[in-house]
């Protein structure tokens, strides 16, 4: 049984927009929060400015937030929230794992799948903390960092195999602006959050080439169908994908203008090239670009068909014309819907 102190200390790994937004809402709720940045220089830049100018400007950091690049800082945390981009998670854990210890809880809030291994983020964390047997869960749902930082009402899901741990995190993270629902379906929650980014790129492409609401609705609906197929094949539950971390997050990311993945898609649909688009993000990450290949690798392992994701890979990796990809999707052989 996991027991937390009365006032647990929380460390957020990653000083991007989402990590900073989570730290802000936790600090406003009276929690002691440390943001771990990937380097002392990155931490100093935030401390000197009093805000995260690069990734989430306009939000002054309150006194309850400490920002550091010291790896040893994670040792004093009771709850660790990992918001490290998927491509850097394994190398980050190699640096930090010597400072982790029994009694800590790890919450993954990264929405991605690791390339090559095709592992979910909680699996990557488990591999790198195997000697500690720490509770490792996932937090996901429809949540733009900007709106969380503004204190706008947001609802997400936190999932652990052990429901009592999920309830502990729910208690510590919930506030008047952030509502957490609990789940024991870690697989479904993680894959819903990761795979929706790929569909969001597709939704952006549809908008970029000038398609209308009919096309967008069809894309979102068929997107959740292929996300659900893969999640269930991997051991997730169908009902999870009908909730916040599935349909909820997919609708948000496919339709919201704050979505970086949708933004990348719009630019691709308008004819811009991927390297130029990614450079224009100013260091921010569009996880769907990295997740597309990994999602297809996982789908092939499970022998699951993901036609939208397959076309996204051809566009992202081989430069296929988005209009040709859309035509190929429409001309696929007829199917029964369910």
Coordinates of C-alpha atoms in Angstrom, one line a residue:
X1 CA 0.0 0.0 0.0
X2 CA 1.4 3.5 -1.0
X3 CA 1.2 6.1 1.8
X4 CA 2.0 9.8 1.0
X5 CA 3.0 12.5 3.5
X6 CA 0.3 15.0 4.5
X7 CA 1.9 17.6 2.2
X8 CA 3.6 15.5 -0.6
X9 CA 6.3 17.2 -2.7
X10 CA 5.8 17.0 -6.4
X11 CA 8.5 17.1 -9.1
X12 CA 7.6 17.8 -12.7
X13 CA 10.2 16.4 -15.2
X14 CA 10.2 18.7 -18.2
X15 CA 10.0 22.5 -18.5
X16 CA 7.9 22.7 -21.6
X17 CA 4.5 24.2 -21.9
X18 CA 2.6 21.2 -20.5
X19 CA 5.0 20.6 -17.6
X20 CA 4.9 24.3 -16.7
X21 CA 1.1 24.4 -16.9
X22 CA 0.7 21.4 -14.6
X23 CA 3.2 22.9 -12.1
X24 CA 1.2 26.2 -12.1
X25 CA -2.1 24.5 -11.3
X26 CA -0.6 22.3 -8.6
X27 CA 1.2 25.3 -7.0
X28 CA -2.1 27.3 -7.0
X29 CA -3.6 24.4 -5.2
X30 CA -1.1 24.8 -2.4
X31 CA 1.3 22.0 -3.5
X32 CA 5.1 22.3 -3.2
X33 CA 6.4 21.8 -6.8
X34 CA 9.8 21.5 -8.4
X35 CA 10.2 21.8 -12.2
X36 CA 13.2 19.9 -13.4
X37 CA 14.7 21.4 -16.6
X38 CA 17.0 19.4 -18.8
X39 CA 20.0 21.7 -18.1
X40 CA 21.0 24.3 -15.5
X41 CA 21.0 26.9 -18.2
X42 CA 17.4 26.2 -19.2
X43 CA 16.4 26.4 -15.5
X44 CA 18.3 29.7 -15.0
X45 CA 16.5 31.2 -18.0
X46 CA 13.1 30.5 -16.4
X47 CA 14.2 31.6 -12.9
X48 CA 15.7 34.9 -14.2
X49 CA 12.6 35.7 -16.2
X50 CA 10.1 34.6 -13.5
X51 CA 8.2 32.8 -16.2
X52 CA 8.7 30.3 -19.0
X53 CA 9.2 32.8 -21.8
X54 CA 10.1 30.1 -24.5
X55 CA 7.3 27.7 -24.0
X56 CA 4.5 29.3 -21.9
X57 CA 5.0 33.1 -21.7
X58 CA 2.7 35.4 -19.8
X59 CA 2.4 33.3 -16.6
X60 CA 4.4 34.4 -13.6
X61 CA 5.7 31.5 -11.6
X62 CA 4.4 31.7 -8.0
X63 CA 6.7 31.2 -4.9
X64 CA 5.5 27.6 -4.5
X65 CA 7.4 26.6 -7.7
X66 CA 11.2 25.9 -7.7
X67 CA 12.9 25.5 -11.0
X68 CA 16.2 23.5 -11.2
X69 CA 18.5 21.6 -13.5
X70 CA 19.9 19.5 -10.6
X71 CA 19.4 15.8 -11.2
X72 CA 19.4 15.1 -7.5
X73 CA 16.3 17.3 -7.0
X74 CA 14.0 14.4 -7.9
X75 CA 15.2 12.5 -4.8
X76 CA 13.1 14.7 -2.4
X77 CA 9.9 14.3 -4.4
X78 CA 7.0 12.0 -3.3
X79 CA 5.2 12.2 -6.7
X80 CA 7.1 12.6 -9.9
X81 CA 5.2 13.8 -13.0
X82 CA 7.1 12.9 -16.3
X83 CA 6.4 15.4 -19.1
X84 CA 9.6 14.7 -21.0
X85 CA 9.1 14.4 -24.8
X86 CA 8.9 10.7 -25.8
X87 CA 12.1 10.8 -27.9
X88 CA 14.1 12.0 -24.8
X89 CA 12.5 10.0 -22.1
X90 CA 14.9 7.0 -22.0
X91 CA 18.0 9.2 -21.9
X92 CA 16.5 11.4 -19.3
X93 CA 15.7 8.4 -17.0
X94 CA 19.3 7.2 -17.4
X95 CA 20.3 10.5 -15.8
X96 CA 17.7 10.6 -13.1
X97 CA 17.1 7.0 -12.1
X98 CA 20.1 6.9 -9.6
X99 CA 18.2 9.5 -7.6
X100 CA 14.8 7.6 -7.5
X101 CA 13.9 5.5 -4.5
X102 CA 11.2 3.3 -3.1
X103 CA 8.1 5.1 -1.9
X104 CA 7.8 7.4 -4.8
X105 CA 4.9 7.5 -7.3
X106 CA 5.5 8.2 -11.0
X107 CA 2.8 9.8 -13.2
X108 CA 3.5 9.9 -17.0
X109 CA 1.9 12.8 -18.7
X110 CA 3.8 12.4 -22.0
X111 CA 1.5 11.5 -25.0
X112 CA 3.7 9.4 -27.2
X113 CA 5.1 6.0 -28.1
X114 CA 8.8 5.2 -28.2
X115 CA 10.3 4.7 -31.7
X116 CA 12.0 1.4 -32.4
X117 CA 10.8 -0.3 -29.2
X118 CA 7.1 0.7 -29.7
X119 CA 6.8 0.9 -25.9
X120 CA 4.3 3.2 -24.1
X121 CA 5.8 5.8 -21.8
X122 CA 5.0 3.9 -18.6
X123 CA 6.7 0.8 -20.1
X124 CA 9.8 2.9 -20.8
X125 CA 9.8 4.2 -17.2
X126 CA 9.3 0.7 -15.8
X127 CA 12.3 -0.6 -17.8
X128 CA 14.4 2.1 -16.3
X129 CA 13.2 1.7 -12.7
X130 CA 12.9 -2.1 -12.6
X131 CA 14.7 -2.5 -9.3
X132 CA 12.4 -0.2 -7.4
X133 CA 8.9 -1.5 -8.2
X134 CA 7.4 2.0 -8.1
X135 CA 3.7 2.6 -8.9
X136 CA 3.7 4.0 -12.5
X137 CA 0.6 5.5 -14.0
X138 CA -0.6 7.8 -16.8
X139 CA -2.4 11.1 -16.9
X140 CA -4.2 12.1 -20.1
X141 CA -7.2 13.9 -21.5
X142 CA -8.3 17.0 -23.4
X143 CA -6.0 19.6 -22.0
X144 CA -4.2 22.4 -23.8
X145 CA -1.4 23.8 -21.7
X146 CA -2.4 27.4 -22.3
X147 CA -5.9 26.9 -20.9
X148 CA -4.7 24.8 -17.9
X149 CA -2.3 27.7 -17.1
X150 CA -5.1 30.2 -17.4
X151 CA -7.1 28.2 -14.8
X152 CA -9.9 27.2 -17.2
X153 CA -11.9 24.2 -16.1
X154 CA -10.3 21.0 -17.4
X155 CA -11.0 17.3 -16.9
X156 CA -8.5 14.5 -17.4
X157 CA -8.0 10.9 -16.5
X158 CA -5.4 9.4 -14.2
X159 CA -4.8 5.6 -14.5
X160 CA -2.9 3.2 -12.3
X161 CA -3.1 -0.6 -12.1
X162 CA -3.8 0.0 -8.4
X163 CA -7.0 2.0 -8.0
X164 CA -5.9 3.2 -4.5
X165 CA -2.8 4.9 -6.1
X166 CA -5.0 6.5 -8.7
X167 CA -7.2 7.9 -5.9
X168 CA -4.2 9.3 -4.1
X169 CA -3.1 11.2 -7.2
X170 CA -6.7 12.3 -7.9
X171 CA -6.8 13.8 -4.4
X172 CA -3.5 15.6 -4.6
X173 CA -4.0 17.0 -8.1
X174 CA -7.7 18.0 -8.2
X175 CA -8.7 21.6 -7.8
X176 CA -11.4 24.0 -8.7
X177 CA -9.9 24.2 -12.2
X178 CA -8.6 20.6 -12.7
X179 CA -10.9 17.7 -12.3
X180 CA -9.4 14.1 -12.3
X181 CA -11.3 10.9 -13.0
X182 CA -9.6 7.6 -12.1
X183 CA -9.1 4.5 -14.1
X184 CA -7.2 1.2 -14.0
X185 CA -6.8 1.1 -17.7
X186 CA -3.3 2.4 -18.1
X187 CA -2.9 1.0 -21.6
X188 CA -6.1 2.6 -22.9
X189 CA -5.4 6.0 -21.3
X190 CA -1.9 6.1 -22.7
X191 CA -2.7 4.9 -26.2
X192 CA -5.6 7.2 -26.5
X193 CA -3.5 10.2 -25.6
X194 CA -0.6 9.2 -27.9
X195 CA -2.5 8.1 -31.0
X196 CA -4.9 11.0 -31.2
X197 CA -1.9 13.2 -32.2
X198 CA -1.5 11.3 -35.4
X199 CA -5.2 11.8 -36.3
X200 CA -4.9 15.5 -35.4
X201 CA -2.2 15.9 -38.0
X202 CA -4.6 14.3 -40.5
X203 CA -7.4 16.7 -39.4
X204 CA -5.0 19.6 -39.9
X205 CA -4.1 18.4 -43.4
X206 CA -7.8 18.2 -44.3
X207 CA -8.3 21.8 -43.1
X208 CA -5.1 22.9 -44.9
X209 CA -6.3 21.6 -48.3
X210 CA -9.7 23.3 -47.8
X211 CA -12.0 20.4 -46.9
X212 CA -15.1 21.1 -44.9
X213 CA -17.0 19.9 -41.8
X214 CA -18.2 16.6 -43.4
X215 CA -14.6 15.5 -44.0
X216 CA -13.5 16.6 -40.5
X217 CA -16.4 14.6 -38.9
X218 CA -15.6 11.5 -40.9
X219 CA -11.9 11.7 -40.1
X220 CA -12.4 12.1 -36.4
X221 CA -14.9 9.2 -36.3
X222 CA -12.8 6.9 -38.3
X223 CA -9.8 8.0 -36.4
X224 CA -11.2 6.9 -33.0
X225 CA -12.2 3.6 -34.7
X226 CA -8.6 2.8 -35.6
X227 CA -7.2 4.1 -32.3
X228 CA -9.7 1.9 -30.4
X229 CA -8.8 -1.2 -32.5
X230 CA -5.1 -0.9 -31.6
X231 CA -5.7 0.0 -28.0
X232 CA -8.0 -3.0 -27.5
X233 CA -5.5 -5.3 -29.3
X234 CA -2.8 -4.1 -26.9
X235 CA -5.0 -4.9 -23.8
X236 CA -6.9 -1.6 -23.4
X237 CA -10.6 -1.3 -22.8
X238 CA -13.0 0.0 -25.5
X239 CA -14.9 2.1 -23.0
X240 CA -11.7 4.0 -22.1
X241 CA -11.4 5.2 -25.7
X242 CA -15.0 6.5 -25.5
X243 CA -13.9 8.8 -22.5
X244 CA -11.8 11.8 -21.8
X245 CA -8.5 10.2 -22.8
X246 CA -10.0 8.9 -26.1
X247 CA -12.8 10.8 -27.8
X248 CA -12.3 13.8 -25.6
X249 CA -8.7 14.3 -26.3
X250 CA -9.1 13.5 -30.0
X251 CA -11.9 16.0 -30.6
X252 CA -9.9 18.7 -28.8
X253 CA -6.7 18.1 -30.7
X254 CA -8.4 17.7 -34.1
X255 CA -10.4 20.9 -33.8
X256 CA -8.6 23.3 -31.5
X257 CA -6.3 25.9 -33.0
X258 CA -3.9 25.6 -30.0
X259 CA -3.0 22.0 -31.1
X260 CA 0.5 21.9 -32.4
X261 CA -0.2 18.6 -34.2
X262 CA -3.2 20.1 -36.0
X263 CA -1.0 23.1 -36.8
X264 CA 1.6 20.9 -38.4
X265 CA -1.1 19.2 -40.5
X266 CA -2.6 22.5 -41.7
X267 CA 0.8 23.7 -42.9
X268 CA 1.4 20.3 -44.7
X269 CA -2.0 20.7 -46.4
X270 CA -1.1 24.2 -47.5
X271 CA 2.0 22.8 -49.2
X272 CA 4.8 23.6 -46.8
X273 CA 7.6 21.1 -46.2
X274 CA 7.9 19.2 -42.8
X275 CA 11.4 20.4 -41.9
X276 CA 10.4 24.0 -42.3
X277 CA 7.2 23.5 -40.3
X278 CA 9.0 21.8 -37.4
X279 CA 11.6 24.6 -37.3
X280 CA 8.9 27.2 -37.1
X281 CA 7.6 25.6 -33.8
X282 CA 10.5 27.3 -31.9
X283 CA 11.6 24.2 -30.1
X284 CA 8.1 23.0 -29.2
X285 CA 7.2 19.4 -29.9
X286 CA 4.5 18.0 -32.1
X287 CA 4.4 14.4 -30.7
X288 CA 2.3 13.1 -33.6
X289 CA 5.2 13.4 -36.0
X290 CA 7.3 11.0 -33.9
X291 CA 4.4 8.8 -32.9
X292 CA 3.2 8.0 -36.4
X293 CA 6.0 5.5 -37.2
X294 CA 5.9 4.0 -33.7
X295 CA 2.1 3.6 -33.9
X296 CA 2.4 1.7 -37.2
X297 CA 5.1 -0.5 -35.8
X298 CA 2.9 -1.4 -32.9
X299 CA -0.1 -1.9 -35.2
X300 CA 2.0 -4.3 -37.4
X301 CA 3.0 -6.2 -34.3
X302 CA -0.7 -6.6 -33.4
X303 CA -1.8 -7.1 -37.0
X304 CA -4.1 -4.1 -36.8
X305 CA -5.1 -2.1 -39.9
X306 CA -4.7 1.7 -39.4
X307 CA -5.3 3.3 -42.8
X308 CA -5.3 7.0 -41.7
X309 CA -2.1 6.5 -39.8
X310 CA -0.6 4.7 -42.8
X311 CA -1.3 7.7 -45.1
X312 CA 0.2 10.0 -42.5
X313 CA 3.4 8.0 -42.5
X314 CA 3.6 8.3 -46.3
X315 CA 3.1 12.1 -46.1
X316 CA 5.5 12.6 -43.2
X317 CA 8.2 10.2 -44.3
X318 CA 8.0 10.1 -48.0
X319 CA 6.5 13.4 -48.9
X320 CA 3.3 12.1 -50.4
X321 CA 0.9 14.7 -51.7
X322 CA -1.8 15.2 -49.1
X323 CA -4.5 15.3 -51.7
X324 CA -3.4 11.9 -53.1
X325 CA -3.5 10.5 -49.6
X326 CA -7.1 11.7 -49.1
X327 CA -8.1 10.3 -52.4
X328 CA -6.5 6.9 -51.6
X329 CA -8.4 6.8 -48.3
X330 CA -11.7 7.5 -50.0
X331 CA -11.1 4.9 -52.7
X332 CA -10.4 2.0 -50.3
X333 CA -12.7 -1.0 -50.7
X334 CA -16.1 -0.7 -49.0
X335 CA -16.3 -2.0 -45.4
X336 CA -18.9 -2.8 -42.8
X337 CA -18.7 0.0 -40.2
X338 CA -18.3 -2.2 -37.1

